[in-house]
Short mmCIF file of C-alpha atoms and ligand atoms in Angstrom, two decimals:
data_model
loop_
_atom_site.label_atom_id
_atom_site.label_comp_id
_atom_site.label_asym_id
_atom_site.label_seq_id
_atom_site.Cartn_x
_atom_site.Cartn_y
_atom_site.Cartn_z
CA UNK A 299 0.34 66.49 -28.61
CA UNK A 300 2.43 68.62 -30.96
CA UNK A 301 1.31 72.17 -30.15
CA UNK A 302 -0.10 73.82 -27.07
CA UNK A 303 -1.74 77.15 -26.49
CA UNK A 304 0.36 78.95 -23.90
CA UNK A 305 1.14 82.59 -24.67
CA UNK A 306 4.13 83.50 -26.88
CA UNK A 307 5.49 85.40 -23.86
CA UNK A 308 5.75 82.18 -21.82
CA UNK A 309 7.33 80.29 -24.72
CA UNK A 310 9.87 83.09 -25.28
CA UNK A 311 10.70 83.41 -21.56
CA UNK A 312 11.48 79.71 -21.02
CA UNK A 313 12.95 79.04 -24.48
CA UNK A 314 15.18 82.12 -24.82
CA UNK A 315 15.34 84.36 -21.73
CA UNK A 316 16.12 81.88 -18.95
CA UNK A 317 17.30 78.31 -18.65
CA UNK A 318 14.88 77.02 -16.03
CA UNK A 319 17.15 73.99 -15.52
CA UNK A 320 19.54 76.23 -13.49
CA UNK A 321 17.00 77.92 -11.25
CA UNK A 322 16.92 75.53 -8.30
CA UNK A 323 20.63 74.74 -8.46
CA UNK A 324 22.57 77.93 -9.06
CA UNK A 325 21.43 80.23 -6.25
CA UNK A 326 20.98 79.89 -2.50
CA UNK A 327 17.29 80.86 -2.58
CA UNK A 328 16.80 78.36 -5.43
CA UNK A 329 18.42 75.65 -3.31
CA UNK A 330 16.18 76.69 -0.39
CA UNK A 331 13.08 76.28 -2.60
CA UNK A 332 14.31 72.84 -3.69
CA UNK A 333 15.19 71.57 -0.20
CA UNK A 334 11.90 72.75 1.29
CA UNK A 335 9.71 71.56 -1.60
CA UNK A 336 11.42 68.19 -1.39
CA UNK A 337 10.92 67.84 2.35
CA UNK A 338 7.28 68.97 2.23
CA UNK A 339 6.50 66.57 -0.62
CA UNK A 340 8.35 63.63 0.95
CA UNK A 341 6.27 64.14 4.09
CA UNK A 342 3.05 63.59 2.11
CA UNK A 343 3.92 61.30 -0.81
CA UNK A 344 2.87 57.64 -0.77
CA UNK A 345 5.76 55.19 -0.58
CA UNK A 346 7.35 54.34 -3.93
CA UNK A 347 6.61 52.88 -6.34
CA UNK A 348 3.72 55.13 -7.31
CA UNK A 349 2.67 56.90 -10.51
CA UNK A 350 3.44 60.63 -10.43
CA UNK A 351 2.25 63.19 -13.01
CA UNK A 352 4.37 66.35 -12.86
CA UNK A 353 2.28 69.02 -14.62
CA UNK A 354 4.38 72.05 -15.59
CA UNK A 355 7.35 69.99 -14.47
CA UNK A 356 9.73 72.13 -16.52
CA UNK A 357 13.18 70.60 -17.09
CA UNK A 358 12.47 67.95 -14.46
CA UNK A 359 14.19 69.32 -11.33
CA UNK A 360 11.66 67.46 -9.18
CA UNK A 361 11.18 64.58 -11.61
CA UNK A 362 14.90 63.75 -11.21
CA UNK A 363 14.84 63.14 -7.45
CA UNK A 364 11.41 61.51 -7.60
CA UNK A 365 12.75 58.98 -10.13
CA UNK A 366 15.79 58.42 -7.89
CA UNK A 367 13.40 57.84 -4.96
CA UNK A 368 11.72 55.06 -6.99
CA UNK A 369 8.65 56.80 -8.44
CA UNK A 370 7.37 56.33 -11.97
CA UNK A 371 7.24 59.96 -13.19
CA UNK A 372 5.66 61.54 -16.27
CA UNK A 373 6.26 65.25 -16.99
CA UNK A 374 3.86 67.46 -18.98
CA UNK A 375 5.10 70.89 -20.04
CA UNK A 376 4.34 73.29 -22.93
CA UNK A 377 8.01 74.14 -23.63
CA UNK A 378 9.88 71.88 -26.06
CA UNK A 379 13.25 72.52 -24.40
CA UNK A 380 11.80 71.54 -21.01
CA UNK A 381 10.32 68.31 -22.37
CA UNK A 382 13.71 67.35 -23.84
CA UNK A 383 15.50 68.19 -20.56
CA UNK A 384 12.90 66.35 -18.46
CA UNK A 385 13.17 63.24 -20.65
CA UNK A 386 16.85 63.04 -19.71
CA UNK A 387 16.06 62.67 -15.98
CA UNK A 388 14.69 59.14 -16.20
CA UNK A 389 11.09 60.39 -16.35
CA UNK A 390 8.93 60.20 -19.45
CA UNK A 391 7.80 63.57 -20.81
CA UNK A 392 5.34 65.09 -23.28
CA UNK A 393 4.40 68.52 -24.60
CA UNK A 394 1.11 69.55 -23.07
CA UNK A 395 -1.05 72.01 -21.18
CA UNK A 396 -2.31 71.74 -17.60
CA UNK A 397 -5.81 72.65 -18.85
CA UNK A 398 -6.03 69.70 -21.26
CA UNK A 399 -4.24 66.63 -19.97
CA UNK A 400 -4.08 63.53 -22.16
CA UNK A 401 -4.01 61.04 -19.24
CA UNK A 402 -6.94 58.75 -18.49
CA UNK A 403 -9.26 59.35 -15.54
CA UNK A 404 -7.72 58.17 -12.26
CA UNK A 405 -4.41 57.19 -13.93
CA UNK A 406 -2.08 58.68 -11.27
CA UNK A 407 -1.43 58.21 -7.54
CA UNK A 408 0.14 61.68 -7.30
CA UNK A 409 -0.32 64.87 -9.33
CA UNK A 410 2.08 67.81 -8.92
CA UNK A 411 1.13 71.23 -10.31
CA UNK A 412 4.23 73.23 -9.42
CA UNK A 413 4.22 76.11 -11.89
CA UNK A 414 1.07 76.43 -14.01
CA UNK A 415 -1.02 78.21 -11.37
CA UNK A 416 0.92 81.48 -11.53
CA UNK A 417 1.21 81.36 -15.32
CA UNK A 418 -2.59 81.11 -15.65
CA UNK A 419 -3.84 84.63 -14.94
CA UNK A 420 -7.54 83.88 -15.27
CA UNK A 421 -9.34 82.05 -12.49
CA UNK A 422 -11.29 80.03 -15.09
CA UNK A 423 -8.01 78.67 -16.51
CA UNK A 424 -6.68 77.79 -13.05
CA UNK A 425 -9.99 76.06 -12.28
CA UNK A 426 -9.64 74.03 -15.50
CA UNK A 427 -6.08 73.02 -14.59
CA UNK A 428 -7.19 71.90 -11.12
CA UNK A 429 -10.21 70.05 -12.53
CA UNK A 430 -7.87 68.20 -14.89
CA UNK A 431 -5.50 67.38 -12.02
CA UNK A 432 -8.45 65.95 -10.08
CA UNK A 433 -9.72 63.98 -13.06
CA UNK A 434 -6.43 62.15 -13.66
CA UNK A 435 -5.81 61.52 -9.92
CA UNK A 436 -7.18 58.31 -8.43
CA UNK A 437 -9.58 58.64 -5.48
CA UNK A 438 -7.40 58.93 -2.36
CA UNK A 439 -4.47 60.20 -4.48
CA UNK A 440 -2.21 63.07 -3.43
CA UNK A 441 -2.19 66.55 -5.03
CA UNK A 442 0.41 69.30 -4.53
CA UNK A 443 -0.05 72.76 -6.09
CA UNK A 444 2.43 75.64 -5.95
CA UNK A 445 1.73 79.36 -6.13
CA UNK A 446 3.85 82.50 -5.96
CA UNK A 447 3.02 84.63 -2.95
CA UNK A 448 1.31 87.97 -3.49
CA UNK A 449 3.90 89.65 -1.20
CA UNK A 450 7.09 88.03 -2.57
CA UNK A 451 8.07 91.03 -4.74
CA UNK A 452 7.77 93.38 -1.76
CA UNK A 453 10.22 91.35 0.32
CA UNK A 454 12.56 90.75 -2.59
CA UNK A 455 12.86 94.34 -3.72
CA UNK A 456 13.08 95.71 -0.19
CA UNK A 457 16.04 93.37 0.41
CA UNK A 458 17.65 94.38 -2.90
CA UNK A 459 17.46 98.03 -1.75
CA UNK A 460 15.22 99.00 -4.67
CA UNK A 461 12.30 100.61 -2.87
CA UNK A 462 13.92 104.02 -2.44
CA UNK A 463 13.14 104.48 -6.17
CA UNK A 464 9.66 105.78 -6.89
CA UNK A 465 9.34 103.73 -10.10
CA UNK A 466 9.99 100.51 -8.13
CA UNK A 467 7.55 101.50 -5.39
CA UNK A 468 4.90 102.07 -8.08
CA UNK A 469 5.60 98.80 -9.80
CA UNK A 470 5.61 96.73 -6.59
CA UNK A 471 2.55 98.64 -5.33
CA UNK A 472 0.70 97.57 -8.49
CA UNK A 473 1.58 93.91 -7.92
CA UNK A 474 0.41 94.15 -4.30
CA UNK A 475 -2.87 95.79 -5.29
CA UNK A 476 -3.73 93.76 -8.40
CA UNK A 477 -1.93 90.46 -7.72
CA UNK A 478 -0.78 90.60 -11.35
CA UNK A 479 2.88 90.69 -12.33
CA UNK A 480 2.93 92.72 -15.54
CA UNK A 481 5.72 90.72 -17.19
CA UNK A 482 7.72 93.81 -18.16
CA UNK A 483 10.83 92.68 -16.29
CA UNK A 484 12.37 89.55 -14.85
CA UNK A 485 9.36 87.22 -15.34
CA UNK A 486 6.25 86.70 -17.45
CA UNK A 487 2.79 88.08 -16.83
CA UNK A 488 1.64 86.11 -13.81
CA UNK A 489 -0.92 85.80 -11.02
CA UNK A 490 0.29 85.88 -7.41
CA UNK A 491 -1.85 84.20 -4.71
CA UNK A 492 -2.35 84.71 -1.02
CA UNK A 493 -2.18 81.49 1.01
CA UNK A 494 -5.91 81.56 1.65
CA UNK A 495 -6.74 82.12 -2.04
CA UNK A 496 -4.61 79.16 -3.08
CA UNK A 497 -6.24 76.97 -0.42
CA UNK A 498 -9.71 78.12 -1.52
CA UNK A 499 -9.03 77.47 -5.24
CA UNK A 500 -7.76 73.95 -4.52
CA UNK A 501 -10.63 73.22 -2.11
CA UNK A 502 -13.18 74.50 -4.64
CA UNK A 503 -11.79 72.09 -7.23
CA UNK A 504 -12.94 69.16 -5.10
CA UNK A 505 -10.20 68.87 -2.48
CA UNK A 506 -11.97 69.99 0.71
CA UNK A 507 -9.06 69.02 3.01
CA UNK A 508 -6.53 71.31 1.21
CA UNK A 509 -3.92 72.99 3.40
CA UNK A 510 -1.12 75.39 2.52
CA UNK A 511 2.55 75.57 3.55
CA UNK A 512 5.05 78.38 3.12
CA UNK A 513 7.96 76.93 1.14
CA UNK A 514 10.89 79.28 1.84
CA UNK A 515 9.73 80.81 5.12
CA UNK A 516 10.19 84.40 6.30
CA UNK A 517 13.90 85.04 5.58
CA UNK A 518 14.51 83.88 1.98
CA UNK A 519 14.94 87.45 0.70
CA UNK A 520 17.94 87.96 3.00
CA UNK A 521 19.62 85.01 1.32
CA UNK A 522 18.80 86.28 -2.18
CA UNK A 523 20.04 89.76 -1.28
CA UNK A 524 23.27 88.49 0.31
CA UNK A 525 24.18 86.77 -2.97
CA UNK A 526 23.11 89.63 -5.15
CA UNK A 527 24.83 92.29 -3.05
CA UNK A 528 28.16 90.47 -2.59
CA UNK A 529 28.43 88.38 -5.77
CA UNK A 530 29.35 85.41 -3.54
CA UNK A 531 27.56 82.08 -3.25
CA UNK A 532 25.63 81.46 -0.02
CA UNK A 533 24.43 77.99 -1.08
CA UNK A 534 26.59 76.36 1.61
CA UNK A 535 26.66 78.87 4.44
CA UNK A 536 25.52 79.44 8.00
CA UNK A 537 23.08 82.02 6.57
CA UNK A 538 21.55 79.30 4.36
CA UNK A 539 21.18 76.97 7.38
CA UNK A 540 19.67 79.76 9.46
CA UNK A 541 17.13 80.73 6.77
CA UNK A 542 16.23 77.04 6.27
CA UNK A 543 15.68 76.68 10.03
CA UNK A 544 13.47 79.78 9.97
CA UNK A 545 11.31 78.23 7.23
CA UNK A 546 10.85 75.08 9.33
CA UNK A 547 10.15 77.04 12.52
CA UNK A 548 7.58 79.25 10.75
CA UNK A 549 5.53 76.32 9.45
CA UNK A 550 2.99 76.05 12.30
CA UNK A 551 2.12 79.77 12.14
CA UNK A 552 -0.37 80.60 9.36
CA UNK A 553 0.28 84.36 9.69
CA UNK A 554 3.83 83.74 8.40
CA UNK A 555 2.56 82.19 5.14
CA UNK A 556 2.51 85.73 3.78
CA UNK A 557 6.31 85.96 4.08
CA UNK A 558 7.28 82.98 1.91
CA UNK A 559 8.17 83.41 -1.73
CA UNK A 560 6.24 80.30 -2.82
CA UNK A 561 3.20 78.55 -1.34
CA UNK A 562 2.49 74.83 -1.51
CA UNK A 563 -1.08 73.52 -1.22
CA UNK A 564 -1.41 69.82 -0.45
CA UNK A 565 -4.59 67.75 -0.54
CA UNK A 566 -6.06 64.29 -1.12
CA UNK A 567 -8.77 63.48 -3.61
CA UNK A 568 -11.69 62.27 -1.52
CA UNK A 569 -12.39 58.56 -1.86
C1 LIG B 736 8.91 78.21 -12.81
S1 LIG B 736 8.65 76.78 -13.79
C2 LIG B 736 8.53 75.50 -12.53
C3 LIG B 736 9.10 74.20 -13.00
C4 LIG B 736 9.06 73.07 -11.97
N1 LIG B 736 7.71 72.57 -11.79
C5 LIG B 736 9.61 73.51 -10.63
O1 LIG B 736 8.84 73.55 -9.66
O2 LIG B 736 10.79 73.80 -10.54
C6 LIG B 736 6.96 76.92 -14.36
C7 LIG B 736 6.62 75.85 -15.38
O3 LIG B 736 5.23 75.91 -15.71
C8 LIG B 736 5.12 75.62 -17.10
N2 LIG B 736 3.81 76.10 -17.59
C9 LIG B 736 3.43 77.36 -17.89
N3 LIG B 736 2.15 77.37 -18.33
C10 LIG B 736 1.72 76.07 -18.32
C11 LIG B 736 0.49 75.43 -18.67
N4 LIG B 736 -0.58 76.12 -19.13
N5 LIG B 736 0.42 74.09 -18.53
C12 LIG B 736 1.48 73.37 -18.06
N6 LIG B 736 2.65 73.93 -17.71
C13 LIG B 736 2.77 75.27 -17.84
C14 LIG B 736 6.31 76.33 -17.70
O4 LIG B 736 6.63 75.86 -18.99
C15 LIG B 736 7.39 76.01 -16.67
O5 LIG B 736 8.06 74.81 -16.98
#
């Protein structure tokens, strides 16, 4: 596939505004997202070798460790720079769109959709992406789908000491009420899920056993704010360890899903 139909805003954001390759490495909350995503996935993945399709896999942050673990990984992403970066991880990679995968029916043991769901604002587009994930997954195969939490901006901007400003309260209030990030600052236009909505969307796509985990747990914004407010790295710190422990301790309590920055739905395609 040589061209895909994601919005110019998404192409501009990932090609020019940020280098997504740094996101899970350079900050403490990025490292927290990586460590937790890795441990949640490793708990559910089949033993290697297995065929993994990483849809919206970006520069291959997850592809890299999956290849090292012995999986056969293929990345699909609409951003040329990401496809080039992902191809350097030991995975194969192609330009593509979650809503129109080129893979054959049942070709993969595992499908990861860790990114497209928040970039697809319309429910119909998210349903198409999940239907495609189901189509290319073999019966009994494992699906993982990430979302951004509806409440993440509230926690983040409270911790950054932004909410004393009326303009910030208005902007965060709009995200809370509409679940739409307007894309004016810091990120693209995006859809933010509640845990139950993400579970329901995955279940409705033909994964009735879907369940949802909070990735970063209830204290990630403290970590982000500590770095932002001091200019120091907290990637290796007792605060990092404490926040990581909080994420693990929060796991059994569904009420605390609302406090994580990202959500991870996991499911098996019925046999
Ligand atoms: C925040 S990045 C996440 C990258 C990686 N999966 C991770 O978890 O670190 C979101 C990714 O979704 C990709 N994306 C956006 N819209 C997409 C679509 N319609 N189909 C496939 N990927 C898409 C972006 O190009 C980007 O690489």
